Coordinates of C-alpha atoms and ligand atoms in Angstrom, one line a residue:
M1 CA -1.8 -39.8 -28.8
N2 CA -4.7 -41.1 -30.9
V3 CA -3.5 -44.5 -32.1
Q4 CA -4.9 -44.0 -35.5
D5 CA -2.7 -40.9 -36.0
G6 CA 0.4 -43.1 -36.7
Y7 CA -1.2 -46.4 -37.2
P8 CA -3.7 -46.7 -40.1
P9 CA -5.7 -50.0 -40.5
S10 CA -3.2 -51.4 -42.9
S11 CA -0.2 -51.0 -40.6
Y12 CA -0.2 -54.5 -39.0
G13 CA -0.5 -56.4 -42.3
E14 CA 1.9 -54.2 -44.2
S15 CA 4.6 -54.8 -41.5
F16 CA 4.1 -58.5 -41.1
A17 CA 3.1 -59.8 -44.5
D18 CA 6.6 -61.0 -45.5
V19 CA 7.0 -63.1 -42.3
Y20 CA 3.5 -63.9 -41.3
D21 CA 3.3 -67.4 -42.6
D22 CA 6.7 -68.3 -41.2
W23 CA 6.0 -66.9 -37.8
Y24 CA 2.3 -67.7 -37.3
A25 CA 1.5 -70.9 -39.2
D26 CA 0.9 -72.8 -36.0
V27 CA -0.7 -70.3 -33.6
S28 CA -4.0 -72.0 -33.4
D29 CA -5.8 -75.2 -34.3
I30 CA -6.6 -74.8 -38.0
G31 CA -8.4 -78.2 -38.4
A32 CA -10.8 -77.6 -35.5
T33 CA -11.4 -74.0 -36.6
V34 CA -12.3 -75.0 -40.1
A35 CA -14.5 -77.9 -38.9
T36 CA -16.5 -75.7 -36.5
L37 CA -16.9 -72.8 -39.0
G38 CA -18.0 -75.3 -41.7
T39 CA -20.6 -76.8 -39.4
L40 CA -21.9 -73.4 -38.3
A41 CA -22.1 -72.2 -41.8
G42 CA -24.0 -75.2 -43.1
G43 CA -23.1 -74.3 -46.7
R44 CA -23.9 -70.6 -46.3
P45 CA -21.2 -68.0 -47.1
V46 CA -18.7 -67.1 -44.4
L47 CA -17.0 -63.7 -43.9
E48 CA -13.6 -63.6 -42.3
L49 CA -12.5 -60.3 -40.7
G50 CA -8.8 -59.7 -41.3
I51 CA -8.4 -62.7 -43.6
G52 CA -4.7 -62.1 -43.9
T53 CA -2.7 -64.7 -45.9
G54 CA -5.6 -67.2 -45.8
R55 CA -4.3 -69.4 -42.9
I56 CA -7.9 -70.3 -42.0
A57 CA -9.8 -69.1 -45.1
L58 CA -7.9 -71.4 -47.6
P59 CA -8.6 -74.7 -45.8
L60 CA -12.1 -73.6 -45.1
A61 CA -12.8 -72.8 -48.8
A62 CA -11.2 -76.1 -49.7
T63 CA -14.1 -77.9 -47.9
G64 CA -16.6 -76.2 -50.2
T65 CA -17.8 -73.4 -47.9
P66 CA -18.0 -70.1 -49.8
V67 CA -15.5 -67.8 -48.2
V68 CA -15.3 -64.0 -48.4
G69 CA -12.6 -62.1 -46.5
V70 CA -11.8 -58.5 -45.8
D71 CA -8.4 -57.1 -45.0
A72 CA -6.9 -53.6 -44.8
S73 CA -3.5 -54.7 -46.0
P74 CA -2.7 -55.1 -49.7
A75 CA 0.5 -56.9 -48.8
M76 CA -1.4 -59.6 -46.9
L77 CA -3.9 -60.0 -49.7
D78 CA -1.0 -60.2 -52.2
V79 CA 0.5 -63.1 -50.3
L80 CA -3.0 -64.8 -50.2
Q81 CA -3.4 -64.4 -53.9
T82 CA -0.2 -66.4 -54.6
K83 CA -1.5 -69.5 -52.9
P84 CA -3.2 -72.5 -54.4
G85 CA -6.9 -72.3 -53.8
A86 CA -7.0 -68.5 -53.6
A87 CA -9.2 -68.3 -56.7
A88 CA -12.0 -69.9 -54.6
I89 CA -12.0 -67.0 -52.2
V90 CA -13.4 -63.5 -52.6
A91 CA -10.9 -61.2 -50.8
V92 CA -11.8 -57.6 -50.5
E93 CA -9.5 -54.8 -49.4
G94 CA -11.2 -52.8 -46.7
D95 CA -11.3 -51.7 -43.0
M96 CA -13.2 -54.0 -40.7
A97 CA -14.3 -51.0 -38.8
A98 CA -16.0 -49.7 -41.9
L99 CA -17.4 -52.9 -43.5
G100 CA -20.2 -51.0 -45.3
D101 CA -17.5 -49.2 -47.3
A102 CA -15.6 -52.4 -48.4
P103 CA -16.3 -52.8 -52.1
G104 CA -18.9 -55.3 -53.0
L105 CA -19.1 -56.8 -49.5
T106 CA -22.7 -56.1 -48.9
D107 CA -23.7 -57.7 -52.2
R108 CA -21.9 -61.0 -51.1
G109 CA -24.0 -61.3 -48.0
P110 CA -25.9 -62.0 -45.9
F111 CA -23.4 -64.3 -44.3
G112 CA -24.3 -67.3 -42.2
V113 CA -21.1 -66.8 -40.2
V114 CA -18.8 -63.8 -39.6
F115 CA -15.6 -64.5 -37.7
A116 CA -12.4 -63.0 -36.4
A117 CA -9.7 -65.5 -35.5
F118 CA -6.6 -65.3 -33.4
N119 CA -7.0 -61.9 -31.6
T120 CA -7.7 -60.2 -35.0
F121 CA -10.6 -58.3 -33.4
F122 CA -8.2 -56.7 -30.9
N123 CA -6.3 -55.2 -33.9
L124 CA -9.0 -52.6 -33.9
P125 CA -7.3 -50.0 -31.7
S126 CA -10.3 -48.2 -30.1
D127 CA -13.6 -48.8 -28.5
Q128 CA -15.2 -46.9 -31.4
D129 CA -13.6 -49.0 -34.1
Q130 CA -14.7 -52.2 -32.3
A131 CA -18.2 -50.9 -32.0
D132 CA -18.3 -49.8 -35.6
C133 CA -17.0 -53.3 -36.6
L134 CA -19.7 -55.1 -34.6
E135 CA -22.4 -52.8 -36.1
G136 CA -21.1 -53.7 -39.6
C137 CA -21.2 -57.4 -38.7
H138 CA -24.8 -57.1 -37.6
S139 CA -25.8 -55.7 -40.9
L140 CA -24.0 -58.4 -42.9
I141 CA -25.0 -61.5 -40.9
S142 CA -28.2 -63.3 -41.7
D143 CA -30.9 -63.3 -39.1
D144 CA -30.1 -66.8 -37.9
G145 CA -26.3 -66.3 -38.4
T146 CA -23.5 -66.4 -35.9
L147 CA -20.6 -64.0 -35.1
V148 CA -17.5 -65.8 -33.8
I149 CA -14.7 -64.0 -32.0
E150 CA -11.5 -65.7 -30.8
G151 CA -9.4 -63.8 -28.4
F152 CA -7.0 -64.0 -25.5
V153 CA -8.4 -63.4 -21.9
P154 CA -6.5 -60.6 -20.1
P155 CA -5.1 -62.1 -16.9
E156 CA -7.0 -61.4 -13.6
G157 CA -4.0 -59.6 -12.1
G158 CA -3.5 -57.5 -15.2
L159 CA -0.9 -57.5 -17.8
T160 CA 2.7 -56.5 -17.1
D161 CA 3.9 -53.0 -18.0
G162 CA 5.6 -54.3 -21.1
G163 CA 9.3 -54.6 -21.6
I164 CA 11.7 -56.4 -23.9
S165 CA 11.8 -60.1 -24.7
V166 CA 13.7 -62.3 -27.1
R167 CA 11.3 -63.8 -29.7
D168 CA 13.9 -65.7 -31.8
V169 CA 17.6 -66.0 -32.4
T170 CA 19.2 -67.7 -35.4
T171 CA 22.7 -67.5 -36.8
T172 CA 21.7 -64.6 -38.9
T173 CA 19.0 -62.8 -37.0
A174 CA 17.7 -61.8 -33.6
V175 CA 14.1 -60.8 -33.2
L176 CA 13.2 -58.8 -30.1
T177 CA 9.7 -57.9 -28.9
V178 CA 9.5 -54.5 -27.3
S179 CA 6.1 -53.5 -25.8
K180 CA 4.5 -50.9 -23.6
H181 CA 1.2 -51.5 -21.8
D182 CA -1.4 -48.7 -21.2
A183 CA -3.6 -50.4 -18.6
D184 CA -6.1 -47.5 -18.4
N185 CA -6.9 -47.7 -22.1
Q186 CA -6.3 -51.5 -22.5
L187 CA -3.8 -50.9 -25.2
I188 CA -0.5 -52.6 -25.9
H189 CA 1.9 -50.9 -28.3
G190 CA 4.7 -53.1 -29.5
H191 CA 7.4 -53.7 -32.1
H192 CA 8.9 -56.9 -33.2
I193 CA 12.4 -55.7 -34.1
E194 CA 14.3 -58.0 -36.5
M195 CA 18.0 -57.4 -36.3
R196 CA 20.2 -58.6 -39.2
S197 CA 23.8 -57.7 -40.2
D198 CA 22.4 -55.7 -43.1
G199 CA 20.0 -53.7 -41.0
N200 CA 16.9 -53.8 -38.8
T201 CA 13.2 -54.1 -39.6
M202 CA 10.7 -52.6 -37.3
R203 CA 7.3 -54.5 -37.2
P204 CA 4.8 -52.4 -35.2
W205 CA 1.6 -53.7 -33.7
V206 CA -1.1 -52.4 -31.5
I207 CA -3.6 -54.5 -29.5
H208 CA -6.7 -53.1 -27.8
Y209 CA -7.6 -56.0 -25.7
R210 CA -11.0 -56.6 -24.0
T211 CA -12.3 -58.9 -21.4
P212 CA -14.9 -61.4 -22.4
E213 CA -17.5 -59.4 -20.5
Q214 CA -16.5 -56.2 -22.2
L215 CA -16.9 -58.0 -25.6
D216 CA -20.3 -59.2 -24.5
A217 CA -21.4 -55.7 -23.7
S218 CA -20.1 -54.3 -27.0
A219 CA -21.7 -57.1 -28.9
A220 CA -25.0 -56.5 -27.0
A221 CA -24.9 -52.8 -28.0
A222 CA -24.6 -53.9 -31.6
G223 CA -27.6 -56.2 -31.4
F224 CA -26.0 -59.6 -30.5
V225 CA -26.5 -61.9 -27.6
L226 CA -24.0 -64.3 -26.1
D227 CA -24.8 -67.8 -27.4
Q228 CA -21.8 -69.9 -26.3
R229 CA -18.3 -69.4 -25.0
W230 CA -15.7 -72.1 -25.5
A231 CA -12.1 -72.5 -24.5
D232 CA -11.2 -73.7 -28.0
W233 CA -12.6 -74.4 -31.4
R234 CA -13.6 -77.9 -30.4
G235 CA -16.2 -76.6 -28.1
M236 CA -14.5 -77.3 -24.7
P237 CA -16.5 -75.4 -22.0
F238 CA -14.8 -72.2 -21.0
D239 CA -13.6 -71.7 -17.4
P240 CA -12.4 -68.2 -16.7
A241 CA -10.3 -69.5 -13.9
V242 CA -8.3 -71.8 -16.2
H243 CA -8.4 -70.7 -19.8
D244 CA -6.5 -67.9 -21.3
V245 CA -8.2 -68.0 -24.7
H246 CA -11.9 -68.0 -25.6
V247 CA -13.9 -68.7 -28.7
T248 CA -17.2 -66.9 -28.4
L249 CA -20.4 -67.3 -30.4
Y250 CA -22.9 -64.5 -30.6
R251 CA -26.4 -64.7 -32.1
K252 CA -28.1 -61.7 -33.8
V253 CA -31.1 -60.5 -31.8
S254 CA -32.1 -57.0 -32.7
S255 CA -31.2 -53.8 -34.5
P256 CA -28.2 -52.1 -33.0
Ligands
SAM1 C1 -3.2 -61.4 -36.7 S1 -3.6 -61.3 -38.4 C2 -4.7 -62.6 -38.6 C3 -4.7 -63.1 -40.1 C4 -5.6 -64.4 -40.2 N1 -7.0 -64.1 -39.8 C5 -5.1 -65.5 -39.4 O1 -5.8 -66.0 -38.5 O2 -4.0 -66.0 -39.7 C6 -4.6 -59.9 -38.4 C7 -5.1 -59.5 -39.8 O3 -6.0 -58.4 -39.7 C8 -5.7 -57.4 -40.6 N2 -6.2 -56.2 -40.1 C9 -5.8 -55.5 -39.0 N3 -6.5 -54.4 -38.8 C10 -7.5 -54.4 -39.8 C11 -8.6 -53.6 -40.1 N4 -8.8 -52.5 -39.4 N5 -9.4 -53.9 -41.1 C12 -9.1 -55.0 -41.8 N6 -8.1 -55.8 -41.6 C13 -7.3 -55.5 -40.6 C14 -4.2 -57.5 -40.8 O4 -3.8 -56.9 -42.0 C15 -4.0 -59.0 -40.7 O5 -4.0 -59.5 -42.0

């Protein structure tokens, strides 16, 4: 099945917006992320792909960096708009695989930095979507700008076939994670299933994961070259034998 058939770009955000801030507030080092992005931007505007509820964008904008974000989920953007500081951010509803179609985005650029934090790039469920996104980034980044992608590193021995695990249990809820891994297509389909006495909520997700080398090849095809690869947002050197997350910086070199 083509993933897009039952999983439009808004799916993830629409399913997770009501719990996202509770569940994912601490998934990465916000302080280091903001500091590094601010330094890279040097006062120029920054574009966040999949801005979500503003976990990174709000503290980044609070430092004075102009921040623009795109997200396919109205529900995520609604949560963002309720937060203090949201007025400083330009948040646009759109698909990061079709950045040229996102209203007003082109006029806000060129951007000194475009970034996708916390596996957000892998939310694009096909090679074509990821290639289209990178091409869109290329046209929006300034000539001396930087593209930053944070993602997990698929383990050497491969991922497991999937299964069921317990994500959380409280006195009122149990949250199970059910997933199935398609190794040939590097896809993981999953649901977080939240079970309560008054009913269950299904929260679907799809990840099209890529190795760092695959990302480099896709980025090169879009006109970027690998600049630096770190193990974290503080710039720790990346060692593929040790680290399971990377923060990769690409420079723009040519037309795609
Ligand atoms: C894992 S969340 C990350 C949110 C935020 N960047 C953060 O770090 O907390 C992924 C976000 O990407 C958005 N998203 C997923 N697919 C998208 C697409 N094709 N175009 C735009 N946004 C998308 C989701 O709606 C969600 O807000």
